[in-house]
Amino acid sequence: SQTIHQWPATLVQPVGSPLSLECTVEGTSNPNLYWYRQAAGRGLQLLFYSVGIGQISSEVPQNLSASRPQDRQFILSSKKLLLSDSGFYLCAWSVPDTQYFGPGTRLTVL
Amino acid sequence: GESVGLHLPTLSVQEGDNSIINCAYSNSASDYFIWYKQESGKGPQFIIDIRSNMDKRQGQRVTVLLNKTVKHLSLQIAATQPGDSAVYFCAENNSSASKIIFGSGTRLSIRP
């Protein structure tokens, strides 16, 4: 069966520090991968998606970037965090059209 | 989309009653629809899906209804339990797209 992992589960970072969140998927090949952000009590905002290694589509201009160095690995990064980057970050995968979500990373920028 | 910045609407239901959560979708080309449940502090979980060639699909205690004429989707939960407390999101997709479009979500609150 397929599983999706995200780490860390929680993270507290100072403003201006770098960020790296990792997502890995097991039990499937060539999935579409997604990064979402969710503010407290709000809906899901799609940040990036990838249909293959090295292929990244950005949905909104922002302080973040994404990379997909391997088929089942998706990384969300920032060089300098802003206060507004705080939120709940969710990774998801799909094959072919239903998305399945990871457990999420709660990021607090102070 | 734009709805991600809005506070979630809340539906309050008496324990044991049936819950009906509604969703309007935007794209008439969408042919696949999904309901997700998100408990506090967790990622959304798949509940049930339906394709556009159907108008009703039933799962365990849940039923999804699709009305393509008015682009409306609903999730019915029978005999609502405290464990049903969560935020529920609808989502739409079409077979030519790489991404799913999520609705703004509804918070389901259970009264004892």
Short mmCIF file of C-alpha atoms in Angstrom, two decimals, chain A residues 38-91:
data_model
loop_
_atom_site.label_atom_id
_atom_site.label_comp_id
_atom_site.label_asym_id
_atom_site.label_seq_id
_atom_site.Cartn_x
_atom_site.Cartn_y
_atom_site.Cartn_z
CA GLN A 38 -3.21 26.04 5.07
CA ALA A 39 -3.58 28.97 7.44
CA ALA A 40 -5.43 28.33 10.71
CA GLY A 41 -9.15 27.90 10.09
CA ARG A 42 -8.76 28.38 6.36
CA GLY A 43 -8.86 26.39 3.14
CA LEU A 44 -6.06 24.76 1.14
CA GLN A 45 -3.80 26.89 -1.02
CA LEU A 46 -1.90 25.04 -3.74
CA LEU A 47 1.73 26.20 -3.81
CA PHE A 48 3.52 23.84 -6.20
CA TYR A 49 2.89 20.68 -8.13
CA SER A 50 5.14 18.30 -10.03
CA VAL A 51 4.33 15.74 -12.69
CA GLY A 52 7.87 14.31 -12.82
CA ILE A 53 11.48 14.57 -11.68
CA GLY A 54 12.75 18.13 -12.08
CA GLN A 55 9.36 19.40 -13.25
CA ILE A 56 7.88 22.03 -10.94
CA SER A 57 4.88 24.27 -11.51
CA SER A 58 4.36 27.23 -9.22
CA GLU A 59 0.84 28.38 -8.50
CA VAL A 60 1.42 31.62 -6.63
CA PRO A 61 4.36 34.05 -6.46
CA GLN A 62 5.95 33.73 -3.06
CA ASN A 63 9.00 33.35 -0.92
CA LEU A 64 9.15 29.58 -1.36
CA SER A 65 10.56 27.16 -3.92
CA ALA A 66 10.14 23.45 -4.57
CA SER A 67 12.33 20.73 -5.99
CA ARG A 68 11.86 17.11 -6.96
CA PRO A 69 15.28 15.45 -7.01
CA GLN A 70 13.87 11.91 -7.10
CA ASP A 71 10.66 10.33 -8.34
CA ARG A 72 9.13 10.02 -4.88
CA GLN A 73 10.74 12.95 -3.09
CA PHE A 74 9.40 16.49 -3.00
CA ILE A 75 11.12 19.30 -1.10
CA LEU A 76 9.81 22.72 -0.12
CA SER A 77 12.45 25.36 0.58
CA SER A 78 13.02 28.97 1.43
CA LYS A 79 16.24 30.97 1.69
CA LYS A 80 14.77 33.50 4.15
CA LEU A 81 11.54 32.91 6.00
CA LEU A 82 8.94 35.62 6.50
CA LEU A 83 6.36 35.85 9.29
CA SER A 84 3.67 35.26 6.66
CA ASP A 85 5.19 31.85 5.85
CA SER A 86 3.73 30.43 9.06
CA GLY A 87 1.10 27.77 8.46
CA PHE A 88 0.33 24.11 8.06
CA TYR A 89 2.14 22.64 5.05
CA LEU A 90 0.69 19.59 3.40
CA CYS A 91 2.23 17.32 0.81
#
